[in-house]
Amino acid sequence: MKASEFREVFQNNTETAGFEGMGDVMAIIEEVRQNKDAALRQYTEKFDGRSPASFQVPAEHLEESYNALPEAEKQALEKIRERIESYQKTIRYQNRDDGEFKYVYHPLEKVGVYVPGGTALYPSSVLMTVVPALVAGVDEIHVVTPTFEENNITFAALHICGVKNVYTVGGAHAIAALAYGTESIPKVDKIVGPGNYYVALAKRLLFGEVGIDMIAGPSEILIYIDSDVNVDAIVYDIFAQSEHDANARTFLLSENQEIIDTIKSRINMLIDSQPRVEIIKKSLENNHYAVVDSREQLLELINHIAPEHVSIQHKDSEMIIRNIKYAGAVFEGYYSPEAIGDYAAGPSHVLPTDRTGRFSHGLNVNDFLTSHAVISLEESTFDDIAEPAMAVARREQLDAHYQSLKIRTE
Amino acid sequence: MKASEFREVFQNNTETAGFEGMGDVMAIIEEVRQNKDAALRQYTEKFDGRSPASFQVPAEHLEESYNALPEAEKQALEKIRERIESYQKTIRYQNRDDGEFKYVYHPLEKVGVYVPGGTALYPSSVLMTVVPALVAGVDEIHVVTPTFEENNITFAALHICGVKNVYTVGGAHAIAALAYGTESIPKVDKIVGPGNYYVALAKRLLFGEVGIDMIAGPSEILIYIDSDVNVDAIVYDIFAQSEHDANARTFLLSENQEIIDTIKSRINMLIDSQPRVEIIKKSLENNHYAVVDSREQLLELINHIAPEHVSIQHKDSEMIIRNIKYAGAVFEGYYSPEAIGDYAAGPSHVLPTDRTGRFSHGLNVNDFLTSHAVISLEESTFDDIAEPAMAVARREQLDAHYQSLKIRTE
């Protein structure tokens, strides 16, 4: 495939969106809004085959989950928590005071975090969503997750973050519960975190009723390499992307056909020894390998796709990265593989996918703040601008606006 | 009504939300996605009773609309444009470079702006949405508006902003056109601007498919006064809020019952001489006047409601404002009436309503930027954090992630 054909692939992907399942999700949300916990119980029974006595996880289960971890894992999670905390602190927005105008930020009061459950549990996702909220200074964090084991790594990671309010419920109904509140689960101000397709539909439908971080789809990476790369390192970068799930995809680009061919043949040699060989094989089918004809073409492609992850392992990385406008996150060089970003670099791994990086950004501390302007005009400033404001108010036939200004000029 | 009862009023308001009309809007969006301009024509005929030969407004209509303005209005709009531009420049986010981490902002490429039409045309709304996008550096601005007169003040304001792409189409179908693109209207990256109920539903449904600013409802203001205020000024502030539309509302609070009574009786004296007396009378029915028992109660109320506008005309304004966490915008003192913010202060008058200020903020230049982190780790940093990352990758059974890290430690 030629690089110029990538655009088509992406256009086709984004244009398949529709409203399949939206009616079902609307019905679920309405049911939860009206019948609260009773509806949650009904859907948890239906979709998860579970009937928890109470949705709230007892504090001792969180603590026991943590205590059950090997010491090395406790330390690993704690170190990662510190890294994320330290990075997020650096990028937190600060209040402005410009005299007649202030612009101020405040942490949200109540936040809901969706943590996917099932058999694959990802403590890293807990840290990457909860720690930014903690750095923002959010008062109350409420976590929903369809995770029914008494002790598990998700609970352990939540314990490390000091989260007390955890509820064993997932799916669209859990999102509805956080948006409207039930007897067990309070109404929150904003809901964040990735989930399945129905969770994503619920988040779309409830946008505006409650704050929503973003709608994320399957993971993707664009890797740009020169011919001097460590071939096995790139092969594992590709496998790492592929093992997430069968819909994940990699775009491997280079100026050099030979290095691409070398990597492809090395993939074939190593693939059968991978523990997740079945998932990897499926998701490799989504991959594209291409030679790009020019630096301009490369950049045009990246900015069009806005890939969730962009990994530039190329001697000209600095010049290339300076011209990347749209991406979820950019990883530069051999020592910044995407896998380090998934765990420990600092920026959240909750990132926009499927071209949405063109208008949205990776989850961070600032998504847990809200802000407003404070306007304190001096009399002289008011006098300077009242005249044009009155002229337009007159034109808009808003006479009381006019009078509200006029009286202050007298 | 006692101040403590305000909470109830608001809870009732937000809990009436539902999905009425959502099915119809889904059908409209699907129709536009599939049949593009043909669907737009059909809905414009149906809802507006119009059949424009082409949706795009000819450049000369924009210019002629401007030329038709009296000189004083040209100057007023130009001065307001400059004020907004100058304010938005001060709050624009700047790139960070912290060595191994950069955090960079880029303007969106294509933005769609919805400008309400009909008989009431608001040039101020054009300036308050378009100028922040211009300051951000957005490449292409596409404006949709159901405004069919050849020459009008909306077009004049768009001409002042240098906008070339204006389309005479409104409603949910116009939002769908901007989200998916048609033969006439390009797909944009983000849609901003207020519209009617169906426009709001369309924006909810398309959130994530395209960037969306916020979902705004009827306007509201909370005014807190001491007993030394200029009574007529406050009365006109209340009328200014009321004349927007019949659903607008004011919450007038004070420590002093007497001043509230004085204002109420002065409202009754002046109301019949207001040009928009009918609208004002209707919307005054939504108003609440109350004595607050304590400063704590006032602040608890403001932060709970997060009013679109908060106007503090009280000798202790500084102390009060320092403790306001959630609001659309805060106006301090006699020379910052809300009406000056509607036109000329600088911050956009497109603000979150109905408690959504608890999680969202007024439209500003930064809503037209997107951002991402650039991660460029040194070998020593990588070595420091690879170990905990590998420990967690192992635990998550993501072996290729582990290998992608491991190979770089060797």
PDB file of N, CA, C and O in Angstrom, chain A residues 17 33 73 79 93 105 107 124 189 204-205 237 240 243 276 326 330 332 334 336 342-343 358 373 375-377 384 395-397 401 404 408, chain B residues 17 33 73 79 93 105 107 124 189 204-205 237 240 243 326 330 332 334 336 342-343 358-359 373 375-377 384 395-397 401 404 408:
ATOM      1  N   ALA A  17     -19.445   5.349  11.114  1.00  0.00           N
ATOM      2  CA  ALA A  17     -20.164   5.630  12.359  1.00  0.00           C
ATOM      3  C   ALA A  17     -21.665   5.716  12.118  1.00  0.00           C
ATOM      4  O   ALA A  17     -22.111   6.099  11.051  1.00  0.00           O
ATOM      5  N   ARG A  33     -32.683   6.176  35.099  1.00  0.00           N
ATOM      6  CA  ARG A  33     -33.076   7.492  35.605  1.00  0.00           C
ATOM      7  C   ARG A  33     -34.331   7.391  36.470  1.00  0.00           C
ATOM      8  O   ARG A  33     -34.446   8.034  37.508  1.00  0.00           O
ATOM      9  N   GLU A  73       5.317  -5.565  43.209  1.00  0.00           N
ATOM     10  CA  GLU A  73       4.218  -4.928  42.484  1.00  0.00           C
ATOM     11  C   GLU A  73       3.668  -3.724  43.246  1.00  0.00           C
ATOM     12  O   GLU A  73       3.285  -2.723  42.642  1.00  0.00           O
ATOM     13  N   LYS A  79       5.487   3.631  42.558  1.00  0.00           N
ATOM     14  CA  LYS A  79       6.437   4.462  41.801  1.00  0.00           C
ATOM     15  C   LYS A  79       5.753   5.087  40.581  1.00  0.00           C
ATOM     16  O   LYS A  79       5.964   6.260  40.261  1.00  0.00           O
ATOM     17  N   TYR A  93      -3.169  23.869  35.069  1.00  0.00           N
ATOM     18  CA  TYR A  93      -3.394  25.286  34.794  1.00  0.00           C
ATOM     19  C   TYR A  93      -3.415  26.089  36.091  1.00  0.00           C
ATOM     20  O   TYR A  93      -3.905  25.633  37.116  1.00  0.00           O
ATOM     21  N   TYR A 105      -9.441  28.684  37.993  1.00  0.00           N
ATOM     22  CA  TYR A 105      -9.711  27.245  37.842  1.00  0.00           C
ATOM     23  C   TYR A 105     -10.080  26.652  39.186  1.00  0.00           C
ATOM     24  O   TYR A 105      -9.460  26.982  40.203  1.00  0.00           O
ATOM     25  N   PRO A 107     -11.165  22.690  41.001  1.00  0.00           N
ATOM     26  CA  PRO A 107     -11.381  21.249  40.780  1.00  0.00           C
ATOM     27  C   PRO A 107     -12.871  20.923  40.780  1.00  0.00           C
ATOM     28  O   PRO A 107     -13.651  21.552  41.500  1.00  0.00           O
ATOM     29  N   SER A 124      -2.934  -0.170  35.516  1.00  0.00           N
ATOM     30  CA  SER A 124      -2.365   1.043  34.918  1.00  0.00           C
ATOM     31  C   SER A 124      -3.464   2.021  34.523  1.00  0.00           C
ATOM     32  O   SER A 124      -3.306   3.231  34.654  1.00  0.00           O
ATOM     33  N   ASP A 189     -20.402  15.148  38.589  1.00  0.00           N
ATOM     34  CA  ASP A 189     -20.350  16.273  37.657  1.00  0.00           C
ATOM     35  C   ASP A 189     -19.739  15.887  36.310  1.00  0.00           C
ATOM     36  O   ASP A 189     -20.059  16.492  35.287  1.00  0.00           O
ATOM     37  N   ARG A 204     -22.088   9.479  24.933  1.00  0.00           N
ATOM     38  CA  ARG A 204     -22.550  10.442  23.927  1.00  0.00           C
ATOM     39  C   ARG A 204     -23.904  11.009  24.305  1.00  0.00           C
ATOM     40  O   ARG A 204     -24.144  12.212  24.244  1.00  0.00           O
ATOM     41  N   LEU A 205     -24.825  10.113  24.686  1.00  0.00           N
ATOM     42  CA  LEU A 205     -26.194  10.547  24.976  1.00  0.00           C
ATOM     43  C   LEU A 205     -26.261  11.452  26.201  1.00  0.00           C
ATOM     44  O   LEU A 205     -27.153  12.286  26.311  1.00  0.00           O
ATOM     45  N   ASP A 237       7.449  -3.360  19.498  1.00  0.00           N
ATOM     46  CA  ASP A 237       6.537  -2.199  19.556  1.00  0.00           C
ATOM     47  C   ASP A 237       5.239  -2.520  18.808  1.00  0.00           C
ATOM     48  O   ASP A 237       4.138  -2.191  19.268  1.00  0.00           O
ATOM     49  N   ALA A 240       3.280  -5.102  20.735  1.00  0.00           N
ATOM     50  CA  ALA A 240       2.679  -4.472  21.913  1.00  0.00           C
ATOM     51  C   ALA A 240       1.376  -3.778  21.526  1.00  0.00           C
ATOM     52  O   ALA A 240       0.367  -3.864  22.230  1.00  0.00           O
ATOM     53  N   GLU A 243      -1.293  -6.624  20.660  1.00  0.00           N
ATOM     54  CA  GLU A 243      -1.833  -7.526  21.681  1.00  0.00           C
ATOM     55  C   GLU A 243      -2.981  -6.905  22.484  1.00  0.00           C
ATOM     56  O   GLU A 243      -3.662  -7.595  23.227  1.00  0.00           O
ATOM     57  N   ARG A 276       0.227 -13.982  23.310  1.00  0.00           N
ATOM     58  CA  ARG A 276      -1.091 -13.597  22.806  1.00  0.00           C
ATOM     59  C   ARG A 276      -1.159 -13.721  21.282  1.00  0.00           C
ATOM     60  O   ARG A 276      -1.760 -12.869  20.597  1.00  0.00           O
ATOM     61  N   TYR A 326      -1.489  17.325  14.983  1.00  0.00           N
ATOM     62  CA  TYR A 326      -2.588  16.566  15.584  1.00  0.00           C
ATOM     63  C   TYR A 326      -2.147  15.131  15.882  1.00  0.00           C
ATOM     64  O   TYR A 326      -1.752  14.383  14.973  1.00  0.00           O
ATOM     65  N   VAL A 330       2.863  11.999  21.264  1.00  0.00           N
ATOM     66  CA  VAL A 330       4.002  11.763  20.374  1.00  0.00           C
ATOM     67  C   VAL A 330       5.159  11.213  21.213  1.00  0.00           C
ATOM     68  O   VAL A 330       5.483  11.768  22.276  1.00  0.00           O
ATOM     69  N   GLU A 332       9.182  10.223  21.127  1.00  0.00           N
ATOM     70  CA  GLU A 332      10.380  10.511  20.346  1.00  0.00           C
ATOM     71  C   GLU A 332      11.536   9.608  20.748  1.00  0.00           C
ATOM     72  O   GLU A 332      11.948   9.609  21.911  1.00  0.00           O
ATOM     73  N   TYR A 334      14.335   6.141  20.629  1.00  0.00           N
ATOM     74  CA  TYR A 334      14.449   4.735  21.039  1.00  0.00           C
ATOM     75  C   TYR A 334      14.000   4.535  22.487  1.00  0.00           C
ATOM     76  O   TYR A 334      13.387   3.514  22.819  1.00  0.00           O
ATOM     77  N   SER A 336      11.787   6.159  24.176  1.00  0.00           N
ATOM     78  CA  SER A 336      10.391   6.505  24.443  1.00  0.00           C
ATOM     79  C   SER A 336       9.450   5.618  23.631  1.00  0.00           C
ATOM     80  O   SER A 336       8.645   6.102  22.849  1.00  0.00           O
ATOM     81  N   ASP A 342       2.401   3.807  28.145  1.00  0.00           N
ATOM     82  CA  ASP A 342       1.257   3.065  28.678  1.00  0.00           C
ATOM     83  C   ASP A 342       1.322   2.948  30.195  1.00  0.00           C
ATOM     84  O   ASP A 342       0.300   2.836  30.859  1.00  0.00           O
ATOM     85  N   TYR A 343       2.540   2.956  30.728  1.00  0.00           N
ATOM     86  CA  TYR A 343       2.685   2.700  32.159  1.00  0.00           C
ATOM     87  C   TYR A 343       3.215   3.863  32.973  1.00  0.00           C
ATOM     88  O   TYR A 343       2.633   4.226  33.984  1.00  0.00           O
ATOM     89  N   ARG A 358      -7.803  15.283  16.340  1.00  0.00           N
ATOM     90  CA  ARG A 358      -7.911  16.556  15.621  1.00  0.00           C
ATOM     91  C   ARG A 358      -8.708  17.589  16.425  1.00  0.00           C
ATOM     92  O   ARG A 358      -8.639  18.780  16.125  1.00  0.00           O
ATOM     93  N   ALA A 373     -14.272  33.271  34.035  1.00  0.00           N
ATOM     94  CA  ALA A 373     -13.701  34.607  34.069  1.00  0.00           C
ATOM     95  C   ALA A 373     -14.381  35.414  35.165  1.00  0.00           C
ATOM     96  O   ALA A 373     -15.566  35.238  35.440  1.00  0.00           O
ATOM     97  N   ILE A 375     -14.948  39.416  35.908  1.00  0.00           N
ATOM     98  CA  ILE A 375     -14.861  40.700  35.211  1.00  0.00           C
ATOM     99  C   ILE A 375     -15.112  41.817  36.220  1.00  0.00           C
ATOM    100  O   ILE A 375     -16.189  41.882  36.818  1.00  0.00           O
ATOM    101  N   SER A 376     -14.114  42.661  36.435  1.00  0.00           N
ATOM    102  CA  SER A 376     -14.223  43.743  37.443  1.00  0.00           C
ATOM    103  C   SER A 376     -13.766  45.043  36.785  1.00  0.00           C
ATOM    104  O   SER A 376     -12.627  45.472  36.985  1.00  0.00           O
ATOM    105  N   LEU A 377     -14.634  45.641  36.014  1.00  0.00           N
ATOM    106  CA  LEU A 377     -14.214  46.812  35.238  1.00  0.00           C
ATOM    107  C   LEU A 377     -14.133  48.073  36.103  1.00  0.00           C
ATOM    108  O   LEU A 377     -14.972  48.316  36.967  1.00  0.00           O
ATOM    109  N   ASP A 384     -15.384  53.709  28.413  1.00  0.00           N
ATOM    110  CA  ASP A 384     -14.761  53.564  27.098  1.00  0.00           C
ATOM    111  C   ASP A 384     -15.532  52.608  26.190  1.00  0.00           C
ATOM    112  O   ASP A 384     -15.569  52.792  24.974  1.00  0.00           O
ATOM    113  N   ARG A 395     -29.352  48.037  18.223  1.00  0.00           N
ATOM    114  CA  ARG A 395     -29.516  47.325  16.958  1.00  0.00           C
ATOM    115  C   ARG A 395     -30.191  45.966  17.165  1.00  0.00           C
ATOM    116  O   ARG A 395     -30.978  45.502  16.348  1.00  0.00           O
ATOM    117  N   GLU A 396     -29.853  45.319  18.276  1.00  0.00           N
ATOM    118  CA  GLU A 396     -30.446  44.006  18.561  1.00  0.00           C
ATOM    119  C   GLU A 396     -31.817  44.136  19.220  1.00  0.00           C
ATOM    120  O   GLU A 396     -32.424  43.143  19.602  1.00  0.00           O
ATOM    121  N   GLN A 397     -32.273  45.379  19.367  1.00  0.00           N
ATOM    122  CA  GLN A 397     -33.579  45.657  19.962  1.00  0.00           C
ATOM    123  C   GLN A 397     -33.704  45.093  21.371  1.00  0.00           C
ATOM    124  O   GLN A 397     -34.748  44.586  21.767  1.00  0.00           O
ATOM    125  N   HIS A 401     -31.121  45.925  27.957  1.00  0.00           N
ATOM    126  CA  HIS A 401     -29.649  45.883  27.944  1.00  0.00           C
ATOM    127  C   HIS A 401     -29.107  47.308  27.787  1.00  0.00           C
ATOM    128  O   HIS A 401     -28.184  47.727  28.480  1.00  0.00           O
ATOM    129  N   SER A 404     -29.614  49.225  30.998  1.00  0.00           N
ATOM    130  CA  SER A 404     -28.721  48.747  32.059  1.00  0.00           C
ATOM    131  C   SER A 404     -27.325  49.360  31.898  1.00  0.00           C
ATOM    132  O   SER A 404     -26.624  49.621  32.886  1.00  0.00           O
ATOM    133  N   ARG A 408     -25.563  53.589  33.874  1.00  0.00           N
ATOM    134  CA  ARG A 408     -24.228  53.605  34.502  1.00  0.00           C
ATOM    135  C   ARG A 408     -23.284  54.615  33.843  1.00  0.00           C
ATOM    136  O   ARG A 408     -22.163  54.786  34.297  1.00  0.00           O
TER     137      ARG A 408
ATOM    138  N   ALA B  17     -34.655  16.470  32.493  1.00  0.00           N
ATOM    139  CA  ALA B  17     -34.017  16.131  31.219  1.00  0.00           C
ATOM    140  C   ALA B  17     -34.466  14.754  30.747  1.00  0.00           C
ATOM    141  O   ALA B  17     -34.769  13.875  31.535  1.00  0.00           O
ATOM    142  N   ARG B  33     -26.434  12.278   6.634  1.00  0.00           N
ATOM    143  CA  ARG B  33     -25.193  11.525   6.441  1.00  0.00           C
ATOM    144  C   ARG B  33     -25.229  10.766   5.112  1.00  0.00           C
ATOM    145  O   ARG B  33     -24.235  10.702   4.392  1.00  0.00           O
ATOM    146  N   GLU B  73     -22.506  52.050  13.696  1.00  0.00           N
ATOM    147  CA  GLU B  73     -22.588  50.613  13.999  1.00  0.00           C
ATOM    148  C   GLU B  73     -21.362  49.861  13.485  1.00  0.00           C
ATOM    149  O   GLU B  73     -20.898  48.920  14.123  1.00  0.00           O
ATOM    150  N   LYS B  79     -14.954  48.005  17.165  1.00  0.00           N
ATOM    151  CA  LYS B  79     -14.348  48.215  18.486  1.00  0.00           C
ATOM    152  C   LYS B  79     -14.573  46.988  19.386  1.00  0.00           C
ATOM    153  O   LYS B  79     -13.681  46.568  20.113  1.00  0.00           O
ATOM    154  N   TYR B  93      -3.585  29.583  25.637  1.00  0.00           N
ATOM    155  CA  TYR B  93      -2.559  28.700  26.209  1.00  0.00           C
ATOM    156  C   TYR B  93      -1.291  28.722  25.371  1.00  0.00           C
ATOM    157  O   TYR B  93      -1.347  28.820  24.140  1.00  0.00           O
ATOM    158  N   TYR B 105       0.159  23.065  21.803  1.00  0.00           N
ATOM    159  CA  TYR B 105      -1.199  23.430  21.370  1.00  0.00           C
ATOM    160  C   TYR B 105      -1.184  23.784  19.895  1.00  0.00           C
ATOM    161  O   TYR B 105      -0.260  24.462  19.433  1.00  0.00           O
ATOM    162  N   PRO B 107      -4.004  25.150  16.671  1.00  0.00           N
ATOM    163  CA  PRO B 107      -5.378  25.519  16.318  1.00  0.00           C
ATOM    164  C   PRO B 107      -6.053  24.398  15.532  1.00  0.00           C
ATOM    165  O   PRO B 107      -5.399  23.682  14.771  1.00  0.00           O
ATOM    166  N   SER B 124     -23.676  40.364  18.007  1.00  0.00           N
ATOM    167  CA  SER B 124     -22.765  40.128  19.136  1.00  0.00           C
ATOM    168  C   SER B 124     -22.415  38.646  19.257  1.00  0.00           C
ATOM    169  O   SER B 124     -21.282  38.288  19.590  1.00  0.00           O
ATOM    170  N   ASP B 189     -13.977  19.838  12.129  1.00  0.00           N
ATOM    171  CA  ASP B 189     -13.431  19.122  13.283  1.00  0.00           C
ATOM    172  C   ASP B 189     -14.216  19.389  14.560  1.00  0.00           C
ATOM    173  O   ASP B 189     -14.263  18.550  15.451  1.00  0.00           O
ATOM    174  N   ARG B 204     -25.490  16.699  21.012  1.00  0.00           N
ATOM    175  CA  ARG B 204     -25.255  15.579  21.928  1.00  0.00           C
ATOM    176  C   ARG B 204     -24.974  14.295  21.167  1.00  0.00           C
ATOM    177  O   ARG B 204     -24.039  13.560  21.479  1.00  0.00           O
ATOM    178  N   LEU B 205     -25.804  14.024  20.157  1.00  0.00           N
ATOM    179  CA  LEU B 205     -25.667  12.768  19.420  1.00  0.00           C
ATOM    180  C   LEU B 205     -24.359  12.692  18.649  1.00  0.00           C
ATOM    181  O   LEU B 205     -23.843  11.615  18.389  1.00  0.00           O
ATOM    182  N   ASP B 237     -30.935  45.621  35.159  1.00  0.00           N
ATOM    183  CA  ASP B 237     -30.172  44.363  35.051  1.00  0.00           C
ATOM    184  C   ASP B 237     -31.142  43.175  34.989  1.00  0.00           C
ATOM    185  O   ASP B 237     -30.944  42.229  34.206  1.00  0.00           O
ATOM    186  N   ALA B 240     -32.955  43.224  31.680  1.00  0.00           N
ATOM    187  CA  ALA B 240     -32.044  42.797  30.608  1.00  0.00           C
ATOM    188  C   ALA B 240     -31.991  41.273  30.556  1.00  0.00           C
ATOM    189  O   ALA B 240     -32.018  40.660  29.483  1.00  0.00           O
ATOM    190  N   GLU B 243     -35.511  39.981  29.193  1.00  0.00           N
ATOM    191  CA  GLU B 243     -35.955  40.240  27.815  1.00  0.00           C
ATOM    192  C   GLU B 243     -35.364  39.250  26.810  1.00  0.00           C
ATOM    193  O   GLU B 243     -35.801  39.198  25.665  1.00  0.00           O
ATOM    194  N   TYR B 326     -17.893  27.682  41.163  1.00  0.00           N
ATOM    195  CA  TYR B 326     -18.562  27.270  39.932  1.00  0.00           C
ATOM    196  C   TYR B 326     -19.520  28.348  39.441  1.00  0.00           C
ATOM    197  O   TYR B 326     -20.458  28.726  40.141  1.00  0.00           O
ATOM    198  N   VAL B 330     -18.339  35.624  36.277  1.00  0.00           N
ATOM    199  CA  VAL B 330     -18.643  36.411  37.462  1.00  0.00           C
ATOM    200  C   VAL B 330     -18.412  37.887  37.142  1.00  0.00           C
ATOM    201  O   VAL B 330     -17.375  38.247  36.557  1.00  0.00           O
ATOM    202  N   GLU B 332     -18.218  41.709  38.744  1.00  0.00           N
ATOM    203  CA  GLU B 332     -18.005  42.352  40.039  1.00  0.00           C
ATOM    204  C   GLU B 332     -18.288  43.853  39.957  1.00  0.00           C
ATOM    205  O   GLU B 332     -17.661  44.567  39.161  1.00  0.00           O
ATOM    206  N   TYR B 334     -20.519  47.696  40.282  1.00  0.00           N
ATOM    207  CA  TYR B 334     -21.487  48.516  39.555  1.00  0.00           C
ATOM    208  C   TYR B 334     -21.121  48.679  38.089  1.00  0.00           C
ATOM    209  O   TYR B 334     -21.998  48.707  37.223  1.00  0.00           O
ATOM    210  N   SER B 336     -19.576  46.618  36.157  1.00  0.00           N
ATOM    211  CA  SER B 336     -19.532  45.375  35.390  1.00  0.00           C
ATOM    212  C   SER B 336     -20.914  44.722  35.372  1.00  0.00           C
ATOM    213  O   SER B 336     -21.083  43.590  35.817  1.00  0.00           O
ATOM    214  N   ASP B 342     -22.249  40.889  27.824  1.00  0.00           N
ATOM    215  CA  ASP B 342     -22.950  40.405  26.634  1.00  0.00           C
ATOM    216  C   ASP B 342     -22.343  40.978  25.355  1.00  0.00           C
ATOM    217  O   ASP B 342     -22.417  40.371  24.296  1.00  0.00           O
ATOM    218  N   TYR B 343     -21.762  42.171  25.470  1.00  0.00           N
ATOM    219  CA  TYR B 343     -21.291  42.843  24.261  1.00  0.00           C
ATOM    220  C   TYR B 343     -19.794  43.039  24.175  1.00  0.00           C
ATOM    221  O   TYR B 343     -19.179  42.703  23.162  1.00  0.00           O
ATOM    222  N   ARG B 358     -20.683  23.636  36.511  1.00  0.00           N
ATOM    223  CA  ARG B 358     -19.965  22.767  37.454  1.00  0.00           C
ATOM    224  C   ARG B 358     -18.941  21.891  36.749  1.00  0.00           C
ATOM    225  O   ARG B 358     -18.049  21.344  37.384  1.00  0.00           O
ATOM    226  N   PHE B 359     -19.075  21.739  35.423  1.00  0.00           N
ATOM    227  CA  PHE B 359     -18.079  20.921  34.711  1.00  0.00           C
ATOM    228  C   PHE B 359     -17.644  21.514  33.378  1.00  0.00           C
ATOM    229  O   PHE B 359     -16.773  20.969  32.722  1.00  0.00           O
ATOM    230  N   ALA B 373       0.930  15.775  24.282  1.00  0.00           N
ATOM    231  CA  ALA B 373       2.241  15.689  24.933  1.00  0.00           C
ATOM    232  C   ALA B 373       3.241  15.099  23.952  1.00  0.00           C
ATOM    233  O   ALA B 373       2.905  14.252  23.121  1.00  0.00           O
ATOM    234  N   ILE B 375       6.816  13.108  24.280  1.00  0.00           N
ATOM    235  CA  ILE B 375       7.603  12.414  25.299  1.00  0.00           C
ATOM    236  C   ILE B 375       8.948  12.026  24.698  1.00  0.00           C
ATOM    237  O   ILE B 375       8.994  11.265  23.735  1.00  0.00           O
ATOM    238  N   SER B 376      10.030  12.581  25.231  1.00  0.00           N
ATOM    239  CA  SER B 376      11.380  12.331  24.675  1.00  0.00           C
ATOM    240  C   SER B 376      12.309  11.956  25.828  1.00  0.00           C
ATOM    241  O   SER B 376      13.077  12.782  26.301  1.00  0.00           O
ATOM    242  N   LEU B 377      12.217  10.707  26.253  1.00  0.00           N
ATOM    243  CA  LEU B 377      12.969  10.325  27.450  1.00  0.00           C
ATOM    244  C   LEU B 377      14.453  10.119  27.162  1.00  0.00           C
ATOM    245  O   LEU B 377      14.836   9.585  26.122  1.00  0.00           O
ATOM    246  N   ASP B 384      15.376   4.255  34.739  1.00  0.00           N
ATOM    247  CA  ASP B 384      14.822   4.441  36.066  1.00  0.00           C
ATOM    248  C   ASP B 384      13.381   3.927  36.182  1.00  0.00           C
ATOM    249  O   ASP B 384      12.966   3.452  37.241  1.00  0.00           O
ATOM    250  N   ARG B 395       2.140  -8.233  35.093  1.00  0.00           N
ATOM    251  CA  ARG B 395       0.926  -8.466  35.848  1.00  0.00           C
ATOM    252  C   ARG B 395      -0.309  -8.385  34.944  1.00  0.00           C
ATOM    253  O   ARG B 395      -1.280  -9.119  35.110  1.00  0.00           O
ATOM    254  N   GLU B 396      -0.261  -7.478  33.979  1.00  0.00           N
ATOM    255  CA  GLU B 396      -1.403  -7.329  33.067  1.00  0.00           C
ATOM    256  C   GLU B 396      -1.352  -8.346  31.925  1.00  0.00           C
ATOM    257  O   GLU B 396      -2.180  -8.306  31.014  1.00  0.00           O
ATOM    258  N   GLN B 397      -0.362  -9.207  31.977  1.00  0.00           N
ATOM    259  CA  GLN B 397      -0.205 -10.255  30.961  1.00  0.00           C
ATOM    260  C   GLN B 397      -0.083  -9.683  29.558  1.00  0.00           C
ATOM    261  O   GLN B 397      -0.604 -10.239  28.588  1.00  0.00           O
ATOM    262  N   HIS B 401       4.360  -5.840  25.510  1.00  0.00           N
ATOM    263  CA  HIS B 401       4.707  -4.584  26.174  1.00  0.00           C
ATOM    264  C   HIS B 401       5.986  -4.789  26.996  1.00  0.00           C
ATOM    265  O   HIS B 401       6.915  -3.973  26.955  1.00  0.00           O
ATOM    266  N   SER B 404       8.958  -5.062  24.677  1.00  0.00           N
ATOM    267  CA  SER B 404       9.288  -3.779  24.052  1.00  0.00           C
ATOM    268  C   SER B 404      10.099  -2.906  25.017  1.00  0.00           C
ATOM    269  O   SER B 404      10.966  -2.122  24.597  1.00  0.00           O
ATOM    270  N   ARG B 408      15.046  -2.634  25.474  1.00  0.00           N
ATOM    271  CA  ARG B 408      15.704  -1.321  25.558  1.00  0.00           C
ATOM    272  C   ARG B 408      16.520  -1.147  26.843  1.00  0.00           C
ATOM    273  O   ARG B 408      17.185  -0.132  27.015  1.00  0.00           O
TER     274      ARG B 408
END
